[in-house]
Tab-separated table of C-alpha atoms in Angstrom:
chain	number	residue	atom	x	y	z
A	1	MET	CA	87.817	-38.054	-1.470
A	2	ASN	CA	84.997	-35.570	-1.274
A	3	LEU	CA	85.080	-35.867	2.491
A	4	LYS	CA	88.785	-35.085	2.517
A	5	ASN	CA	88.269	-32.103	0.248
A	6	SER	CA	85.476	-30.827	2.437
A	7	ALA	CA	87.613	-31.146	5.556
A	8	LEU	CA	90.480	-29.367	3.853
A	9	ALA	CA	88.157	-26.598	2.745
A	10	VAL	CA	86.909	-26.146	6.303
A	11	VAL	CA	90.470	-25.988	7.608
A	12	MET	CA	91.466	-23.474	4.953
A	13	LEU	CA	88.411	-21.365	5.692
A	14	GLY	CA	89.224	-21.480	9.380
A	15	LEU	CA	92.779	-20.377	8.729
A	16	ILE	CA	91.530	-17.526	6.580
A	17	VAL	CA	89.132	-16.410	9.297
A	18	ILE	CA	91.880	-16.626	11.915
A	19	ALA	CA	94.260	-14.707	9.666
A	20	TYR	CA	91.612	-12.072	9.031
A	21	PHE	CA	90.880	-11.483	12.692
A	22	SER	CA	94.565	-11.673	13.575
A	23	PHE	CA	95.236	-8.974	11.029
A	24	LYS	CA	92.398	-6.862	12.422
A	25	ILE	CA	93.757	-7.232	15.945
A	26	TYR	CA	97.249	-6.432	14.670
A	27	ALA	CA	95.948	-3.372	12.830
A	28	ILE	CA	94.050	-2.173	15.878
A	29	MET	CA	96.723	-2.846	18.490
A	30	LEU	CA	100.168	-2.947	16.954
A	31	VAL	CA	100.242	-0.665	13.906
A	32	PRO	CA	101.514	2.906	14.501
A	33	ASN	CA	98.537	5.281	14.632
A	34	THR	CA	99.973	8.766	15.119
A	35	ALA	CA	99.368	11.538	12.598
A	36	PHE	CA	101.984	14.090	13.659
A	37	ASN	CA	105.571	14.519	12.454
A	38	SER	CA	107.091	15.958	15.609
A	39	LYS	CA	108.917	13.723	18.069
A	40	GLU	CA	106.061	13.767	20.559
A	41	ALA	CA	102.800	15.408	21.529
A	42	TYR	CA	101.095	15.932	24.869
A	43	ILE	CA	97.464	15.607	25.830
A	44	PHE	CA	95.998	17.227	28.942
A	45	ILE	CA	92.960	15.489	30.422
A	46	SER	CA	90.959	17.600	32.859
A	47	THR	CA	89.543	16.344	36.133
A	48	GLY	CA	86.100	14.871	35.476
A	49	ALA	CA	86.694	14.494	31.735
A	50	THR	CA	84.786	11.769	29.882
A	51	TYR	CA	85.986	9.493	27.116
A	52	SER	CA	84.169	11.747	24.671
A	53	ASP	CA	86.331	14.669	25.865
A	54	VAL	CA	89.506	12.618	25.463
A	55	ARG	CA	88.403	11.457	22.019
A	56	SER	CA	87.888	15.044	20.853
A	57	ASP	CA	91.338	16.064	22.063
A	58	ILE	CA	93.223	13.060	20.755
A	59	GLU	CA	91.527	12.658	17.362
A	60	PRO	CA	93.708	15.290	15.592
A	61	LEU	CA	96.784	13.341	16.724
A	62	LEU	CA	95.671	9.986	15.271
A	63	LEU	CA	95.431	8.453	11.806
A	64	ASP	CA	92.417	6.286	12.612
A	65	ILE	CA	90.228	7.268	15.557
A	66	GLU	CA	87.860	4.319	15.042
A	67	LYS	CA	90.612	1.752	15.596
A	68	PHE	CA	91.546	3.662	18.756
A	69	ASP	CA	87.889	3.565	19.845
A	70	ALA	CA	87.731	-0.194	19.350
A	71	LEU	CA	90.757	-0.899	21.518
A	72	ALA	CA	89.749	1.666	24.141
A	73	LYS	CA	86.443	-0.168	24.521
A	74	GLN	CA	88.131	-3.574	24.608
A	75	LYS	CA	90.562	-2.429	27.338
A	76	LYS	CA	87.755	-0.588	29.164
A	77	TYR	CA	89.636	2.704	28.974
A	78	ASN	CA	86.429	4.357	27.767
A	79	ILE	CA	84.950	3.885	31.258
A	80	ASN	CA	88.153	4.546	33.206
A	81	VAL	CA	89.479	7.930	32.076
A	82	LYS	CA	92.145	9.464	34.324
A	83	ALA	CA	93.033	13.147	34.531
A	84	GLY	CA	96.586	14.294	33.912
A	85	ARG	CA	99.263	15.150	31.386
A	86	TYR	CA	100.253	12.379	29.014
A	87	ARG	CA	102.930	11.948	26.375
A	88	ILE	CA	102.250	10.421	22.976
A	89	ALA	CA	105.383	9.635	20.990
A	90	ARG	CA	105.492	9.569	17.209
A	91	ASP	CA	104.662	6.107	15.768
A	92	MET	CA	103.031	4.877	18.965
A	93	THR	CA	100.471	2.117	18.501
A	94	ASN	CA	96.970	2.307	19.930
A	95	ASN	CA	98.016	-0.177	22.589
A	96	ASP	CA	100.972	2.006	23.593
A	97	ILE	CA	98.812	5.132	23.660
A	98	ILE	CA	96.112	3.591	25.827
A	99	ASN	CA	98.691	2.130	28.210
A	100	SER	CA	100.176	5.618	28.520
A	101	LEU	CA	96.786	7.198	29.176
A	102	ARG	CA	96.001	4.581	31.817
A	103	SER	CA	99.161	4.741	33.902
A	104	GLN	CA	101.749	7.294	32.809
A	105	ASN	CA	100.569	10.643	34.172
A	106	LEU	CA	103.599	12.918	33.801
A	107	ALA	CA	104.670	15.609	36.237
A	108	VAL	CA	105.146	19.225	35.184
A	109	THR	CA	107.869	21.499	36.495
A	110	VAL	CA	106.296	24.594	38.016
A	111	ALA	CA	108.716	27.491	38.379
A	112	PHE	CA	108.176	30.957	39.803
A	113	ASN	CA	110.149	33.858	41.204
A	114	ASN	CA	109.836	37.587	41.771
A	115	GLN	CA	106.040	37.548	42.098
A	116	HIS	CA	105.009	40.750	43.881
A	117	SER	CA	101.657	39.523	45.199
A	118	LEU	CA	99.632	36.402	45.913
A	119	GLY	CA	97.458	37.255	42.923
A	120	LEU	CA	100.417	37.289	40.548
A	121	LEU	CA	101.721	34.072	42.103
A	122	ALA	CA	98.355	32.355	41.652
A	123	GLN	CA	98.235	33.485	38.027
A	124	ARG	CA	101.783	32.316	37.393
A	125	ILE	CA	101.145	28.848	38.826
A	126	SER	CA	97.753	28.485	37.125
A	127	ASN	CA	99.427	28.990	33.754
A	128	GLN	CA	101.341	25.755	34.394
A	129	VAL	CA	98.744	23.456	36.003
A	130	GLU	CA	95.048	22.596	35.791
A	131	ALA	CA	94.030	24.546	38.923
A	132	ASP	CA	92.847	28.046	38.027
A	133	SER	CA	93.983	31.260	39.693
A	134	LEU	CA	90.715	31.684	41.612
A	135	SER	CA	90.994	28.298	43.311
A	136	LEU	CA	94.651	28.958	44.098
A	137	MET	CA	93.862	32.381	45.538
A	138	GLY	CA	91.153	30.762	47.609
A	139	VAL	CA	93.579	28.422	49.349
A	140	PHE	CA	96.377	31.023	49.508
A	141	THR	CA	94.145	33.481	51.388
A	142	ASP	CA	92.127	31.016	53.476
A	143	SER	CA	91.895	32.753	56.849
A	144	LEU	CA	91.814	29.549	58.914
A	145	PHE	CA	94.921	28.200	57.193
A	146	LEU	CA	96.762	31.505	57.583
A	147	SER	CA	95.966	31.966	61.268
A	148	SER	CA	96.832	28.363	62.139
A	149	ASN	CA	100.237	28.795	60.491
A	150	ALA	CA	101.084	32.238	61.941
A	151	PHE	CA	100.573	34.140	58.682
A	152	SER	CA	98.369	37.064	57.740
A	153	LYS	CA	97.069	38.006	54.302
A	154	GLU	CA	99.815	40.647	54.182
A	155	SER	CA	102.611	38.232	55.113
A	156	ALA	CA	101.334	35.074	53.368
A	157	LEU	CA	103.627	35.618	50.371
A	158	ALA	CA	106.541	34.689	52.653
A	159	MET	CA	105.469	31.042	52.618
A	160	TYR	CA	105.972	30.651	48.875
A	161	LEU	CA	109.665	30.314	48.148
A	162	PRO	CA	110.828	30.990	44.586
A	163	ASN	CA	112.069	27.761	43.081
A	164	SER	CA	111.150	24.949	40.692
A	165	TYR	CA	108.654	22.364	41.899
A	166	GLU	CA	107.249	19.181	40.373
A	167	PHE	CA	103.507	18.577	40.403
A	168	PHE	CA	101.147	16.407	38.461
A	169	TRP	CA	99.313	18.752	36.106
A	170	ASN	CA	95.973	17.858	37.726
A	171	THR	CA	97.167	18.421	41.322
A	172	SER	CA	94.497	20.259	43.321
A	173	ALA	CA	95.014	23.787	44.643
A	174	LYS	CA	95.115	22.520	48.240
A	175	LYS	CA	97.769	19.922	47.453
A	176	ILE	CA	99.827	22.551	45.639
A	177	ARG	CA	99.668	24.745	48.733
A	178	SER	CA	100.616	21.803	50.953
A	179	LYS	CA	103.706	21.006	48.897
A	180	LEU	CA	104.815	24.644	48.881
A	181	GLN	CA	104.268	24.824	52.642
A	182	LYS	CA	106.400	21.702	53.080
A	183	ALA	CA	109.200	23.318	51.052
A	184	TYR	CA	108.956	26.398	53.295
A	185	ASN	CA	109.245	24.281	56.441
A	186	ILE	CA	112.225	22.400	55.016
A	187	PHE	CA	113.987	25.654	54.121
A	188	TRP	CA	113.523	27.076	57.605
A	189	THR	CA	115.931	24.753	59.355
A	190	SER	CA	116.617	25.030	63.078
A	191	ASN	CA	119.855	26.847	62.218
A	192	ARG	CA	118.045	29.511	60.186
A	193	LYS	CA	115.391	29.880	62.875
A	194	GLN	CA	118.077	30.336	65.531
A	195	LYS	CA	119.746	33.053	63.456
A	196	ALA	CA	116.418	34.843	63.045
A	197	LYS	CA	115.738	34.614	66.784
A	198	ALA	CA	119.165	36.036	67.567
A	199	MET	CA	118.291	39.003	65.329
A	200	GLY	CA	115.036	39.522	67.208
A	201	LEU	CA	113.023	38.609	64.122
A	202	THR	CA	110.606	35.872	63.134
A	203	PRO	CA	111.113	33.943	59.871
A	204	VAL	CA	108.310	36.005	58.310
A	205	GLU	CA	109.970	39.258	59.404
A	206	VAL	CA	113.255	38.059	57.913
A	207	SER	CA	111.451	37.548	54.603
A	208	ILE	CA	109.852	41.004	54.838
A	209	LEU	CA	113.286	42.559	55.293
A	210	ALA	CA	114.812	40.333	52.599
A	211	ALA	CA	112.243	41.608	50.096
A	212	ILE	CA	113.315	45.191	50.835
A	213	VAL	CA	117.012	44.308	50.599
A	214	GLN	CA	116.510	42.575	47.259
A	215	GLU	CA	114.580	45.531	45.857
A	216	GLU	CA	117.427	47.804	46.943
A	217	SER	CA	120.104	45.726	45.245
A	218	LYS	CA	120.259	42.644	43.058
A	219	GLU	CA	124.000	42.380	43.725
A	220	LEU	CA	124.376	39.313	45.932
A	221	THR	CA	127.714	40.464	47.342
A	222	GLU	CA	126.179	43.723	48.549
A	223	GLN	CA	122.955	42.421	50.055
A	224	PRO	CA	124.440	41.388	53.445
A	225	ARG	CA	125.849	44.919	53.868
A	226	ILE	CA	122.504	46.542	53.037
A	227	ALA	CA	120.822	44.146	55.460
A	228	GLY	CA	123.336	45.315	58.063
A	229	VAL	CA	122.294	48.939	57.526
A	230	TYR	CA	118.655	48.082	58.134
A	231	MET	CA	119.516	45.995	61.179
A	232	ASN	CA	121.405	48.995	62.615
A	233	ARG	CA	118.332	51.161	62.070
A	234	LEU	CA	115.980	48.605	63.622
A	235	LYS	CA	118.204	48.147	66.662
A	236	ASN	CA	118.300	51.904	67.207
A	237	ASN	CA	114.558	52.343	66.628
A	238	TRP	CA	115.142	54.419	63.497
A	239	ALA	CA	112.705	54.493	60.629
A	240	LEU	CA	113.940	52.197	57.870
A	241	GLN	CA	113.392	54.918	55.242
A	242	ALA	CA	113.537	52.302	52.503
A	243	ASP	CA	112.713	53.746	49.091
A	244	PRO	CA	111.343	50.428	47.731
A	245	THR	CA	108.582	50.567	50.353
A	246	LEU	CA	107.579	54.015	49.079
A	247	LYS	CA	107.287	52.659	45.560
A	248	PHE	CA	105.201	49.756	46.816
A	249	ALA	CA	102.927	52.111	48.758
A	250	ALA	CA	102.528	54.341	45.700
A	251	TYR	CA	101.697	51.410	43.431
A	252	GLN	CA	98.745	50.561	45.695
A	253	THR	CA	97.104	53.891	44.806
A	254	LYS	CA	95.093	54.720	41.683
A	255	ALA	CA	97.430	57.580	40.832
A	256	TYR	CA	100.291	55.168	40.119
A	257	LYS	CA	98.410	52.316	38.510
A	258	ASN	CA	100.374	51.028	35.497
A	259	LYS	CA	103.130	53.582	36.125
A	260	VAL	CA	106.810	53.082	36.889
A	261	ILE	CA	108.573	55.243	39.458
A	262	LYS	CA	112.179	55.763	38.412
A	263	ARG	CA	112.969	58.408	40.984
A	264	VAL	CA	111.630	58.634	44.537
A	265	LEU	CA	110.518	62.180	45.371
A	266	ASN	CA	109.522	63.960	48.571
A	267	LYS	CA	105.839	63.628	47.658
A	268	HIS	CA	106.189	59.855	47.818
A	269	LYS	CA	107.394	60.146	51.404
A	270	LYS	CA	104.038	61.644	52.369
A	271	ILE	CA	101.883	58.764	51.117
A	272	GLU	CA	99.828	57.450	54.016
A	273	SER	CA	100.388	53.727	54.066
A	274	PRO	CA	101.583	51.156	56.613
A	275	TYR	CA	104.245	50.353	54.015
A	276	ASN	CA	105.670	53.891	54.118
A	277	THR	CA	108.801	53.318	56.183
A	278	TYR	CA	109.573	57.040	56.220
A	279	ILE	CA	106.440	57.627	58.317
A	280	HIS	CA	106.234	54.375	60.273
A	281	THR	CA	109.065	52.818	62.258
A	282	GLY	CA	109.796	49.118	62.203
A	283	LEU	CA	109.068	46.667	59.434
A	284	PRO	CA	106.045	46.996	57.146
A	285	PRO	CA	103.197	44.512	57.719
A	286	GLY	CA	103.977	42.366	54.710
A	287	LEU	CA	106.311	41.641	51.831
A	288	ILE	CA	106.736	44.188	49.051
A	289	ALA	CA	108.074	41.450	46.754
A	290	MET	CA	109.030	37.794	46.745
A	291	PRO	CA	112.646	37.550	47.935
A	292	ASP	CA	115.043	35.010	46.494
A	293	LEU	CA	116.400	32.410	48.887
A	294	SER	CA	119.784	34.115	48.594
A	295	ALA	CA	118.272	37.392	49.828
A	296	ILE	CA	116.774	35.640	52.854
A	297	ASP	CA	120.163	34.153	53.659
A	298	ALA	CA	121.785	37.563	53.122
A	299	VAL	CA	119.578	38.953	55.890
A	300	LEU	CA	120.234	35.996	58.181
A	301	ASN	CA	123.954	36.485	57.592
A	302	PHE	CA	123.906	40.283	57.586
A	303	GLU	CA	127.183	42.146	57.742
A	304	SER	CA	127.932	43.667	61.138
A	305	HIS	CA	129.234	47.235	60.657
A	306	SER	CA	128.628	50.864	61.632
A	307	TYR	CA	126.897	52.077	58.477
A	308	PHE	CA	123.478	53.701	58.820
A	309	TYR	CA	123.113	55.086	55.295
A	310	PHE	CA	123.624	54.120	51.675
A	311	ALA	CA	122.969	55.700	48.292
A	312	ALA	CA	123.227	54.396	44.744
A	313	ASP	CA	126.683	54.767	43.220
A	314	PRO	CA	126.441	56.305	39.711
A	315	SER	CA	129.988	55.205	38.915
A	316	ARG	CA	129.108	51.558	39.586
A	317	PRO	CA	125.560	50.807	38.426
A	318	GLY	CA	123.855	48.347	40.732
A	319	PHE	CA	126.121	49.138	43.667
A	320	HIS	CA	125.928	51.662	46.507
A	321	ARG	CA	128.063	54.014	48.575
A	322	PHE	CA	127.741	53.465	52.319
A	323	ALA	CA	128.112	56.088	55.027
A	324	LYS	CA	128.262	56.246	58.808
A	325	THR	CA	127.139	59.866	59.118
A	326	LEU	CA	124.307	61.901	57.635
A	327	TYR	CA	126.829	64.455	56.366
A	328	ALA	CA	128.685	61.824	54.317
A	329	HIS	CA	125.409	60.307	53.140
A	330	ASN	CA	124.082	63.654	51.900
A	331	ALA	CA	127.193	64.024	49.759
A	332	ASN	CA	126.639	60.551	48.295
A	333	ALA	CA	122.945	61.284	47.729
A	334	ARG	CA	123.704	64.568	45.928
A	335	ARG	CA	126.139	62.754	43.674
A	336	TYR	CA	123.412	60.320	42.647
A	337	GLN	CA	120.756	63.037	42.319
A	338	ASN	CA	123.027	64.998	39.985
A	339	TYR	CA	123.493	61.852	37.921
A	340	LEU	CA	119.708	61.420	37.616
A	341	ASN	CA	119.377	65.058	36.579
A	342	ARG	CA	121.952	64.589	33.842
A	343	GLN	CA	120.053	61.522	32.641
A	344	GLY	CA	116.817	63.496	32.540
A	345	ILE	CA	115.175	61.221	35.116
A	346	ARG	CA	112.791	63.484	37.031
A	347	LYS	CA	110.122	61.102	38.316
């Protein structure tokens, strides 16, 4: 009888021990361990981060960091940290969280448009990924890369087409550049290249002109007509005399730093700059802005006509009056100048 009681006691003790450890495992692995009330939270793990770094970042999101530590050690996550952007949903268990951190690096959508320089583009992208603006600028302006791909530092902005792109948050600067270059090559189909060649322009030169056209007018229906004016001037070896290039040239000088030019004046036409298309014939050496894809296509599909001039139309903001002769253009220009005077816009 005593033997039976002893055996029963051993069995009961064993069951208690098993239940205890089962509960501990359950508590560590399968009990929700998030401390936030929102639907989800995200953690960003930098390249080269250690488990200690991850622990510091994730601790405010958890109810019990020690239980997380125990499972991380058991699953060897503490010696296998991976960089990236990870989602932690409300009421996730430690097991769910660690599985996410091990294998569910999420992409980020990187969007940009209307960046007026490589520096601004690098800053814009760096705000959305791990790579900083200096590393991005380094690959954007790499002389070997530029020369091997028929770009210069002045024209390099043409390669970066405004759009939305998906990257892993920890994608390197070089891989970001490679993906953007691939998008550029895909955009420039054989059909687009043939159109550019028929115009006597390279794809980069089309983008240079598209930037000017877009700065002249944001009206998509009018851009092909404006492009046609500039094509007429180029074909006849006229100076483009594009006011947006004067603004760009002025903004490169100390006198116009942090200023906005609302009215182009004769003094702006005298600024010595390769971007001053009143002084220099042909296209400027680089882009004055980042053209939308629609502006590039507007140039490639420019309207064939006999207009050589255009001036802003005060009766239709955003649109222009076009003219075939200087006499007609001067009348249109005076109409707009009088409008600016009435508005008190002098510079």
